[in-house]
């Protein structure tokens, strides 16, 4: 009897051990499968977020590049306009009828460019710095005023056909603000006779990007090709933006996603303008 009980206890112990092993194996498999599912799901979610951000940024870049392209086209047309060339070649005094006629014609032409391009302002300057026109010009600017304002130096030092972030001039607006500007030369017989500058105001830029949202906890920042901040949302410090992106942008990659400790950054470099559009999550 005791031998039989002993055998039963051995069998029970063996079955219990098998049960424990199978249970442990099941738990390990379950944890492993859960880990795999979580890892794959997290990776898919990250990839989905990257794709969504990238597509949104590409659409954003296309929209802003379209705005830049329209303003750039109007500036080019003005630089090739024979009437604009004639206006910078006026050599009579600033109180003459010829100058008054040219000034009135240019003010009207520039206002038409404003209405068609959504730029904030257009300027025309003769290469010798004597003559300056702008849209909504309500008076004549004398040569010494133009020189003192730095307008001649500004235009002569600005590269042609390249968007630049510039500070306002005393002749530009009553309350100068930074502008995103592009310069075109007015030429005759291959020589520069004057300049056309088209300007998009900082307020216009902010209005354009303020209407773009990628999510409740995300925001968009925009940089010029030389990595100067063109737009950041209110409440975000420039130092934080610079530390997070400028150290991580790969100049060889037009699109990339960077994972930091507490953030995901996706950026796209516009092939058309070279501007950098970054989404922070």
PDB file of C-alpha atoms in Angstrom:
ATOM      1  CA  UNK A   1       0.000   0.000   0.000  1.00  0.00           C
ATOM      2  CA  UNK A   2       2.758   2.384   0.940  1.00  0.00           C
ATOM      3  CA  UNK A   3       4.598   1.546  -2.307  1.00  0.00           C
ATOM      4  CA  UNK A   4       1.508   2.370  -4.332  1.00  0.00           C
ATOM      5  CA  UNK A   5       1.053   5.693  -2.518  1.00  0.00           C
ATOM      6  CA  UNK A   6       4.681   6.488  -3.123  1.00  0.00           C
ATOM      7  CA  UNK A   7       4.298   5.866  -6.852  1.00  0.00           C
ATOM      8  CA  UNK A   8       1.209   8.055  -6.940  1.00  0.00           C
ATOM      9  CA  UNK A   9       3.065  10.855  -5.172  1.00  0.00           C
ATOM     10  CA  UNK A  10       5.920  10.566  -7.682  1.00  0.00           C
ATOM     11  CA  UNK A  11       3.476  10.723 -10.592  1.00  0.00           C
ATOM     12  CA  UNK A  12       1.675  13.693  -9.077  1.00  0.00           C
ATOM     13  CA  UNK A  13       4.940  15.503  -8.483  1.00  0.00           C
ATOM     14  CA  UNK A  14       6.041  14.803 -12.054  1.00  0.00           C
ATOM     15  CA  UNK A  15       2.736  16.063 -13.449  1.00  0.00           C
ATOM     16  CA  UNK A  16       2.970  19.172 -11.299  1.00  0.00           C
ATOM     17  CA  UNK A  17       6.469  19.865 -12.568  1.00  0.00           C
ATOM     18  CA  UNK A  18       5.264  19.435 -16.147  1.00  0.00           C
ATOM     19  CA  UNK A  19       2.365  21.787 -15.399  1.00  0.00           C
ATOM     20  CA  UNK A  20       4.746  24.373 -13.945  1.00  0.00           C
ATOM     21  CA  UNK A  21       7.052  24.094 -16.961  1.00  0.00           C
ATOM     22  CA  UNK A  22       4.144  24.411 -19.404  1.00  0.00           C
ATOM     23  CA  UNK A  23       2.711  27.341 -17.460  1.00  0.00           C
ATOM     24  CA  UNK A  24       6.065  29.114 -17.398  1.00  0.00           C
ATOM     25  CA  UNK A  25       6.538  28.412 -21.103  1.00  0.00           C
ATOM     26  CA  UNK A  26       3.078  29.825 -21.816  1.00  0.00           C
ATOM     27  CA  UNK A  27       3.823  32.957 -19.789  1.00  0.00           C
ATOM     28  CA  UNK A  28       7.158  33.481 -21.566  1.00  0.00           C
ATOM     29  CA  UNK A  29       5.551  32.988 -24.983  1.00  0.00           C
ATOM     30  CA  UNK A  30       2.735  35.373 -24.071  1.00  0.00           C
ATOM     31  CA  UNK A  31       5.186  38.026 -22.868  1.00  0.00           C
ATOM     32  CA  UNK A  32       7.351  37.536 -25.944  1.00  0.00           C
ATOM     33  CA  UNK A  33       4.379  37.806 -28.284  1.00  0.00           C
ATOM     34  CA  UNK A  34       3.134  40.880 -26.405  1.00  0.00           C
ATOM     35  CA  UNK A  35       6.562  42.489 -26.638  1.00  0.00           C
ATOM     36  CA  UNK A  36       6.773  41.743 -30.345  1.00  0.00           C
ATOM     37  CA  UNK A  37       3.264  43.074 -30.957  1.00  0.00           C
ATOM     38  CA  UNK A  38       4.023  46.224 -28.916  1.00  0.00           C
ATOM     39  CA  UNK A  39       7.344  46.800 -30.690  1.00  0.00           C
ATOM     40  CA  UNK A  40       5.817  46.291 -34.136  1.00  0.00           C
ATOM     41  CA  UNK A  41       2.811  48.467 -33.267  1.00  0.00           C
ATOM     42  CA  UNK A  42       5.048  51.227 -31.889  1.00  0.00           C
ATOM     43  CA  UNK A  43       7.239  51.066 -34.971  1.00  0.00           C
ATOM     44  CA  UNK A  44       4.204  51.180 -37.259  1.00  0.00           C
ATOM     45  CA  UNK A  45       2.824  54.123 -35.276  1.00  0.00           C
ATOM     46  CA  UNK A  46       6.150  55.946 -35.536  1.00  0.00           C
ATOM     47  CA  UNK A  47       6.318  55.265 -39.261  1.00  0.00           C
ATOM     48  CA  UNK A  48       2.738  56.453 -39.661  1.00  0.00           C
ATOM     49  CA  UNK A  49       3.482  59.633 -37.707  1.00  0.00           C
ATOM     50  CA  UNK A  50       6.609  60.221 -39.786  1.00  0.00           C
ATOM     51  CA  UNK A  51       4.697  59.767 -43.035  1.00  0.00           C
ATOM     52  CA  UNK A  52       1.882  62.030 -41.862  1.00  0.00           C
ATOM     53  CA  UNK A  53       4.254  64.773 -40.717  1.00  0.00           C
ATOM     54  CA  UNK A  54       6.358  64.493 -43.853  1.00  0.00           C
ATOM     55  CA  UNK A  55       3.329  64.738 -46.145  1.00  0.00           C
ATOM     56  CA  UNK A  56       1.958  67.698 -44.179  1.00  0.00           C
ATOM     57  CA  UNK A  57       5.314  69.451 -44.367  1.00  0.00           C
ATOM     58  CA  UNK A  58       5.589  68.821 -48.100  1.00  0.00           C
ATOM     59  CA  UNK A  59       2.114  70.311 -48.595  1.00  0.00           C
ATOM     60  CA  UNK A  60       3.080  73.271 -46.401  1.00  0.00           C
ATOM     61  CA  UNK A  61       6.293  73.843 -48.353  1.00  0.00           C
ATOM     62  CA  UNK A  62       4.392  73.713 -51.643  1.00  0.00           C
ATOM     63  CA  UNK A  63       1.917  76.304 -50.380  1.00  0.00           C
ATOM     64  CA  UNK A  64       4.588  78.741 -49.195  1.00  0.00           C
ATOM     65  CA  UNK A  65       6.791  78.138 -52.250  1.00  0.00           C
ATOM     66  CA  UNK A  66       3.772  78.992 -54.389  1.00  0.00           C
ATOM     67  CA  UNK A  67       3.409  82.318 -52.542  1.00  0.00           C
ATOM     68  CA  UNK A  68       7.132  83.015 -52.994  1.00  0.00           C
ATOM     69  CA  UNK A  69       6.928  82.052 -56.651  1.00  0.00           C
ATOM     70  CA  UNK A  70       4.077  84.469 -57.330  1.00  0.00           C
ATOM     71  CA  UNK A  71       5.911  87.385 -55.694  1.00  0.00           C
ATOM     72  CA  UNK A  72       9.148  86.438 -57.466  1.00  0.00           C
ATOM     73  CA  UNK A  73       7.379  86.368 -60.843  1.00  0.00           C
ATOM     74  CA  UNK A  74       5.957  89.849 -60.340  1.00  0.00           C
ATOM     75  CA  UNK A  75       9.389  91.182 -59.344  1.00  0.00           C
ATOM     76  CA  UNK A  76      10.892  89.642 -62.488  1.00  0.00           C
ATOM     77  CA  UNK A  77       8.210  91.212 -64.694  1.00  0.00           C
ATOM     78  CA  UNK A  78       8.838  94.610 -63.143  1.00  0.00           C
ATOM     79  CA  UNK A  79      12.594  94.328 -63.702  1.00  0.00           C
ATOM     80  CA  UNK A  80      11.952  93.597 -67.404  1.00  0.00           C
ATOM     81  CA  UNK A  81       9.329  96.328 -67.851  1.00  0.00           C
ATOM     82  CA  UNK A  82      10.517  99.108 -70.164  1.00  0.00           C
ATOM     83  CA  UNK A  83       8.462 101.621 -68.183  1.00  0.00           C
ATOM     84  CA  UNK A  84      10.378 100.700 -65.034  1.00  0.00           C
ATOM     85  CA  UNK A  85      13.671 101.127 -66.904  1.00  0.00           C
ATOM     86  CA  UNK A  86      12.604 104.560 -68.114  1.00  0.00           C
ATOM     87  CA  UNK A  87      11.631 105.542 -64.569  1.00  0.00           C
ATOM     88  CA  UNK A  88      15.109 104.857 -63.140  1.00  0.00           C
ATOM     89  CA  UNK A  89      16.763 106.744 -66.002  1.00  0.00           C
ATOM     90  CA  UNK A  90      14.968 110.025 -65.216  1.00  0.00           C
ATOM     91  CA  UNK A  91      17.625 112.700 -64.841  1.00  0.00           C
ATOM     92  CA  UNK A  92      15.525 115.798 -64.178  1.00  0.00           C
ATOM     93  CA  UNK A  93      15.089 117.321 -60.729  1.00  0.00           C
ATOM     94  CA  UNK A  94      12.724 115.776 -58.197  1.00  0.00           C
ATOM     95  CA  UNK A  95      10.307 118.692 -58.483  1.00  0.00           C
ATOM     96  CA  UNK A  96      10.015 118.403 -62.269  1.00  0.00           C
ATOM     97  CA  UNK A  97       6.909 117.331 -64.163  1.00  0.00           C
ATOM     98  CA  UNK A  98       8.846 114.403 -65.712  1.00  0.00           C
ATOM     99  CA  UNK A  99       9.765 113.037 -62.302  1.00  0.00           C
ATOM    100  CA  UNK A 100       6.229 113.552 -60.987  1.00  0.00           C
ATOM    101  CA  UNK A 101       4.806 111.667 -63.989  1.00  0.00           C
ATOM    102  CA  UNK A 102       7.269 108.785 -63.544  1.00  0.00           C
ATOM    103  CA  UNK A 103       6.558 108.654 -59.808  1.00  0.00           C
ATOM    104  CA  UNK A 104       2.798 108.505 -60.340  1.00  0.00           C
ATOM    105  CA  UNK A 105       3.130 105.793 -63.001  1.00  0.00           C
ATOM    106  CA  UNK A 106       5.427 103.667 -60.809  1.00  0.00           C
ATOM    107  CA  UNK A 107       3.181 103.999 -57.769  1.00  0.00           C
ATOM    108  CA  UNK A 108       0.273 102.729 -59.845  1.00  0.00           C
ATOM    109  CA  UNK A 109       2.346  99.901 -61.378  1.00  0.00           C
ATOM    110  CA  UNK A 110       3.684  98.772 -58.010  1.00  0.00           C
ATOM    111  CA  UNK A 111       0.241  98.824 -56.423  1.00  0.00           C
ATOM    112  CA  UNK A 112      -1.022  96.561 -59.220  1.00  0.00           C
ATOM    113  CA  UNK A 113       1.844  94.188 -58.429  1.00  0.00           C
ATOM    114  CA  UNK A 114       0.842  94.257 -54.751  1.00  0.00           C
ATOM    115  CA  UNK A 115      -2.772  93.425 -55.587  1.00  0.00           C
ATOM    116  CA  UNK A 116      -1.754  90.532 -57.828  1.00  0.00           C
ATOM    117  CA  UNK A 117       1.000  88.966 -55.758  1.00  0.00           C
ATOM    118  CA  UNK A 118       0.012  89.441 -52.076  1.00  0.00           C
ATOM    119  CA  UNK A 119       3.454  90.937 -51.354  1.00  0.00           C
ATOM    120  CA  UNK A 120       3.621  93.622 -48.705  1.00  0.00           C
ATOM    121  CA  UNK A 121       5.627  96.070 -50.767  1.00  0.00           C
ATOM    122  CA  UNK A 122       7.698  96.631 -53.903  1.00  0.00           C
ATOM    123  CA  UNK A 123      10.572  99.106 -54.261  1.00  0.00           C
ATOM    124  CA  UNK A 124      12.396 100.505 -57.247  1.00  0.00           C
ATOM    125  CA  UNK A 125      15.772 102.222 -56.851  1.00  0.00           C
ATOM    126  CA  UNK A 126      18.056 103.676 -59.473  1.00  0.00           C
ATOM    127  CA  UNK A 127      21.611 102.315 -59.464  1.00  0.00           C
ATOM    128  CA  UNK A 128      23.025 105.749 -58.583  1.00  0.00           C
ATOM    129  CA  UNK A 129      20.724 105.999 -55.562  1.00  0.00           C
ATOM    130  CA  UNK A 130      18.998 109.189 -56.764  1.00  0.00           C
ATOM    131  CA  UNK A 131      15.535 107.820 -57.432  1.00  0.00           C
ATOM    132  CA  UNK A 132      13.368 105.703 -55.159  1.00  0.00           C
ATOM    133  CA  UNK A 133       9.795 104.531 -55.750  1.00  0.00           C
ATOM    134  CA  UNK A 134       7.519 102.397 -53.622  1.00  0.00           C
ATOM    135  CA  UNK A 135       3.863 101.458 -53.634  1.00  0.00           C
ATOM    136  CA  UNK A 136       1.639 103.901 -51.743  1.00  0.00           C
ATOM    137  CA  UNK A 137       4.442 106.479 -51.915  1.00  0.00           C
ATOM    138  CA  UNK A 138       2.912 109.688 -50.612  1.00  0.00           C
ATOM    139  CA  UNK A 139       5.876 111.994 -51.185  1.00  0.00           C
ATOM    140  CA  UNK A 140       9.167 112.427 -53.018  1.00  0.00           C
ATOM    141  CA  UNK A 141      12.345 111.107 -51.412  1.00  0.00           C
ATOM    142  CA  UNK A 142      15.410 113.245 -52.012  1.00  0.00           C
ATOM    143  CA  UNK A 143      18.801 111.640 -52.830  1.00  0.00           C
ATOM    144  CA  UNK A 144      20.315 112.497 -49.441  1.00  0.00           C
ATOM    145  CA  UNK A 145      17.362 110.828 -47.670  1.00  0.00           C
ATOM    146  CA  UNK A 146      17.846 107.695 -49.759  1.00  0.00           C
ATOM    147  CA  UNK A 147      21.561 107.657 -48.955  1.00  0.00           C
ATOM    148  CA  UNK A 148      21.044 108.268 -45.231  1.00  0.00           C
ATOM    149  CA  UNK A 149      18.417 105.502 -45.000  1.00  0.00           C
ATOM    150  CA  UNK A 150      20.888 102.894 -46.205  1.00  0.00           C
ATOM    151  CA  UNK A 151      18.537 101.814 -48.995  1.00  0.00           C
ATOM    152  CA  UNK A 152      21.215 102.080 -51.701  1.00  0.00           C
ATOM    153  CA  UNK A 153      23.708 100.098 -49.646  1.00  0.00           C
ATOM    154  CA  UNK A 154      21.036  97.510 -48.806  1.00  0.00           C
ATOM    155  CA  UNK A 155      20.078  96.861 -52.411  1.00  0.00           C
ATOM    156  CA  UNK A 156      23.625  96.942 -53.742  1.00  0.00           C
ATOM    157  CA  UNK A 157      24.744  94.344 -51.183  1.00  0.00           C
ATOM    158  CA  UNK A 158      21.763  91.975 -51.578  1.00  0.00           C
ATOM    159  CA  UNK A 159      22.364  88.983 -53.890  1.00  0.00           C
ATOM    160  CA  UNK A 160      20.079  88.835 -56.900  1.00  0.00           C
ATOM    161  CA  UNK A 161      17.370  86.149 -57.211  1.00  0.00           C
ATOM    162  CA  UNK A 162      17.871  84.903 -53.663  1.00  0.00           C
ATOM    163  CA  UNK A 163      15.349  85.237 -50.864  1.00  0.00           C
ATOM    164  CA  UNK A 164      16.905  87.030 -47.900  1.00  0.00           C
ATOM    165  CA  UNK A 165      15.650  87.864 -44.424  1.00  0.00           C
ATOM    166  CA  UNK A 166      16.243  91.613 -44.087  1.00  0.00           C
ATOM    167  CA  UNK A 167      15.611  94.296 -41.501  1.00  0.00           C
ATOM    168  CA  UNK A 168      13.346  97.166 -42.430  1.00  0.00           C
ATOM    169  CA  UNK A 169      14.655 100.475 -43.707  1.00  0.00           C
ATOM    170  CA  UNK A 170      13.597 103.947 -42.630  1.00  0.00           C
ATOM    171  CA  UNK A 171      12.202 104.544 -46.108  1.00  0.00           C
ATOM    172  CA  UNK A 172      10.341 101.263 -46.209  1.00  0.00           C
ATOM    173  CA  UNK A 173       7.530 101.624 -43.696  1.00  0.00           C
ATOM    174  CA  UNK A 174       6.478 103.961 -40.904  1.00  0.00           C
ATOM    175  CA  UNK A 175       7.168 101.093 -38.493  1.00  0.00           C
ATOM    176  CA  UNK A 176       9.846  98.908 -40.105  1.00  0.00           C
ATOM    177  CA  UNK A 177       9.587  95.162 -39.664  1.00  0.00           C
ATOM    178  CA  UNK A 178      11.790  92.341 -40.951  1.00  0.00           C
ATOM    179  CA  UNK A 179      10.947  91.251 -44.468  1.00  0.00           C
ATOM    180  CA  UNK A 180      11.634  88.255 -46.641  1.00  0.00           C
ATOM    181  CA  UNK A 181      12.904  89.981 -49.750  1.00  0.00           C
ATOM    182  CA  UNK A 182      14.127  89.159 -53.236  1.00  0.00           C
ATOM    183  CA  UNK A 183      16.093  91.497 -55.510  1.00  0.00           C
ATOM    184  CA  UNK A 184      16.051  91.849 -59.306  1.00  0.00           C
ATOM    185  CA  UNK A 185      18.330  94.060 -61.386  1.00  0.00           C
ATOM    186  CA  UNK A 186      16.908  96.420 -63.987  1.00  0.00           C
ATOM    187  CA  UNK A 187      19.358  96.213 -66.879  1.00  0.00           C
ATOM    188  CA  UNK A 188      19.999  98.041 -70.122  1.00  0.00           C
ATOM    189  CA  UNK A 189      22.617  96.798 -72.582  1.00  0.00           C
ATOM    190  CA  UNK A 190      23.762  94.324 -69.924  1.00  0.00           C
ATOM    191  CA  UNK A 191      24.430  96.988 -67.299  1.00  0.00           C
ATOM    192  CA  UNK A 192      22.482  97.430 -64.058  1.00  0.00           C
ATOM    193  CA  UNK A 193      20.528 100.669 -64.122  1.00  0.00           C
ATOM    194  CA  UNK A 194      18.381 100.012 -61.084  1.00  0.00           C
ATOM    195  CA  UNK A 195      16.857  97.470 -58.726  1.00  0.00           C
ATOM    196  CA  UNK A 196      13.457  96.014 -57.992  1.00  0.00           C
ATOM    197  CA  UNK A 197      12.921  94.574 -54.530  1.00  0.00           C
ATOM    198  CA  UNK A 198       9.845  92.576 -53.528  1.00  0.00           C
ATOM    199  CA  UNK A 199       9.069  92.169 -49.841  1.00  0.00           C
ATOM    200  CA  UNK A 200       6.894  89.845 -47.785  1.00  0.00           C
ATOM    201  CA  UNK A 201       6.361  91.152 -44.258  1.00  0.00           C
ATOM    202  CA  UNK A 202       7.022  89.167 -41.091  1.00  0.00           C
ATOM    203  CA  UNK A 203       3.372  89.634 -40.164  1.00  0.00           C
ATOM    204  CA  UNK A 204       2.237  88.078 -43.447  1.00  0.00           C
ATOM    205  CA  UNK A 205       4.550  85.120 -42.908  1.00  0.00           C
ATOM    206  CA  UNK A 206       3.247  84.559 -39.385  1.00  0.00           C
ATOM    207  CA  UNK A 207      -0.357  84.745 -40.608  1.00  0.00           C
ATOM    208  CA  UNK A 208       0.351  82.112 -43.260  1.00  0.00           C
ATOM    209  CA  UNK A 209       1.897  79.589 -40.876  1.00  0.00           C
ATOM    210  CA  UNK A 210      -0.366  80.293 -37.882  1.00  0.00           C
ATOM    211  CA  UNK A 211      -3.208  78.682 -39.768  1.00  0.00           C
ATOM    212  CA  UNK A 212      -1.298  75.396 -40.064  1.00  0.00           C
ATOM    213  CA  UNK A 213      -1.615  72.806 -37.277  1.00  0.00           C
ATOM    214  CA  UNK A 214      -0.427  69.197 -37.347  1.00  0.00           C
ATOM    215  CA  UNK A 215      -1.854  68.190 -33.990  1.00  0.00           C
ATOM    216  CA  UNK A 216      -2.590  69.383 -30.483  1.00  0.00           C
ATOM    217  CA  UNK A 217       0.942  68.857 -29.176  1.00  0.00           C
ATOM    218  CA  UNK A 218       2.906  69.690 -32.311  1.00  0.00           C
ATOM    219  CA  UNK A 219       4.123  72.857 -33.978  1.00  0.00           C
ATOM    220  CA  UNK A 220       5.881  73.965 -37.157  1.00  0.00           C
ATOM    221  CA  UNK A 221       9.051  76.033 -37.484  1.00  0.00           C
ATOM    222  CA  UNK A 222      10.484  77.386 -40.748  1.00  0.00           C
ATOM    223  CA  UNK A 223      14.111  78.275 -41.516  1.00  0.00           C
ATOM    224  CA  UNK A 224      15.853  80.060 -44.356  1.00  0.00           C
ATOM    225  CA  UNK A 225      18.420  78.026 -46.345  1.00  0.00           C
ATOM    226  CA  UNK A 226      21.203  79.370 -44.082  1.00  0.00           C
ATOM    227  CA  UNK A 227      19.199  78.201 -41.023  1.00  0.00           C
ATOM    228  CA  UNK A 228      17.963  81.570 -39.769  1.00  0.00           C
ATOM    229  CA  UNK A 229      14.549  81.324 -38.149  1.00  0.00           C
ATOM    230  CA  UNK A 230      11.822  82.612 -40.456  1.00  0.00           C
ATOM    231  CA  UNK A 231       8.857  81.551 -38.318  1.00  0.00           C
ATOM    232  CA  UNK A 232       8.292  79.987 -34.910  1.00  0.00           C
ATOM    233  CA  UNK A 233       4.940  79.812 -33.100  1.00  0.00           C
ATOM    234  CA  UNK A 234       4.264  82.037 -30.131  1.00  0.00           C
ATOM    235  CA  UNK A 235       5.503  80.707 -26.805  1.00  0.00           C
ATOM    236  CA  UNK A 236       8.372  78.695 -28.316  1.00  0.00           C
ATOM    237  CA  UNK A 237      11.843  80.037 -27.600  1.00  0.00           C
ATOM    238  CA  UNK A 238      14.395  80.419 -30.383  1.00  0.00           C
ATOM    239  CA  UNK A 239      17.052  78.801 -28.193  1.00  0.00           C
ATOM    240  CA  UNK A 240      15.005  75.599 -27.875  1.00  0.00           C
ATOM    241  CA  UNK A 241      14.351  75.505 -31.604  1.00  0.00           C
ATOM    242  CA  UNK A 242      17.994  76.063 -32.514  1.00  0.00           C
ATOM    243  CA  UNK A 243      19.305  73.465 -30.083  1.00  0.00           C
ATOM    244  CA  UNK A 244      16.876  70.847 -31.292  1.00  0.00           C
ATOM    245  CA  UNK A 245      17.178  71.209 -35.038  1.00  0.00           C
ATOM    246  CA  UNK A 246      20.272  73.034 -36.246  1.00  0.00           C
ATOM    247  CA  UNK A 247      22.549  70.472 -34.596  1.00  0.00           C
ATOM    248  CA  UNK A 248      20.670  67.562 -36.160  1.00  0.00           C
ATOM    249  CA  UNK A 249      19.895  68.623 -39.719  1.00  0.00           C
ATOM    250  CA  UNK A 250      21.783  66.490 -42.210  1.00  0.00           C
ATOM    251  CA  UNK A 251      22.677  68.667 -45.227  1.00  0.00           C
ATOM    252  CA  UNK A 252      22.782  65.550 -47.402  1.00  0.00           C
ATOM    253  CA  UNK A 253      19.184  64.573 -46.590  1.00  0.00           C
ATOM    254  CA  UNK A 254      16.233  66.497 -48.004  1.00  0.00           C
ATOM    255  CA  UNK A 255      13.886  64.697 -45.600  1.00  0.00           C
ATOM    256  CA  UNK A 256      14.613  63.139 -42.242  1.00  0.00           C
ATOM    257  CA  UNK A 257      13.145  62.276 -38.834  1.00  0.00           C
ATOM    258  CA  UNK A 258      15.073  62.689 -35.601  1.00  0.00           C
ATOM    259  CA  UNK A 259      14.067  61.033 -32.331  1.00  0.00           C
ATOM    260  CA  UNK A 260      15.209  62.857 -29.225  1.00  0.00           C
ATOM    261  CA  UNK A 261      14.576  62.054 -25.579  1.00  0.00           C
ATOM    262  CA  UNK A 262      11.266  63.883 -25.370  1.00  0.00           C
ATOM    263  CA  UNK A 263      10.533  64.817 -28.959  1.00  0.00           C
ATOM    264  CA  UNK A 264      10.234  63.672 -32.538  1.00  0.00           C
ATOM    265  CA  UNK A 265      11.355  66.117 -35.222  1.00  0.00           C
ATOM    266  CA  UNK A 266      10.570  65.653 -38.903  1.00  0.00           C
ATOM    267  CA  UNK A 267      11.989  68.116 -41.405  1.00  0.00           C
ATOM    268  CA  UNK A 268      11.703  68.661 -45.145  1.00  0.00           C
ATOM    269  CA  UNK A 269      13.988  70.847 -47.278  1.00  0.00           C
ATOM    270  CA  UNK A 270      12.192  72.491 -50.183  1.00  0.00           C
ATOM    271  CA  UNK A 271      13.867  71.660 -53.485  1.00  0.00           C
ATOM    272  CA  UNK A 272      12.504  74.867 -54.981  1.00  0.00           C
ATOM    273  CA  UNK A 273      13.437  77.498 -52.394  1.00  0.00           C
ATOM    274  CA  UNK A 274      15.798  75.661 -50.024  1.00  0.00           C
ATOM    275  CA  UNK A 275      13.722  76.602 -46.975  1.00  0.00           C
ATOM    276  CA  UNK A 276      13.645  74.087 -44.122  1.00  0.00           C
ATOM    277  CA  UNK A 277      10.222  73.128 -42.732  1.00  0.00           C
ATOM    278  CA  UNK A 278      10.280  71.263 -39.408  1.00  0.00           C
ATOM    279  CA  UNK A 279       7.482  69.674 -37.383  1.00  0.00           C
ATOM    280  CA  UNK A 280       8.014  69.083 -33.662  1.00  0.00           C
ATOM    281  CA  UNK A 281       6.004  66.509 -31.719  1.00  0.00           C
TER     282      UNK A 281
END
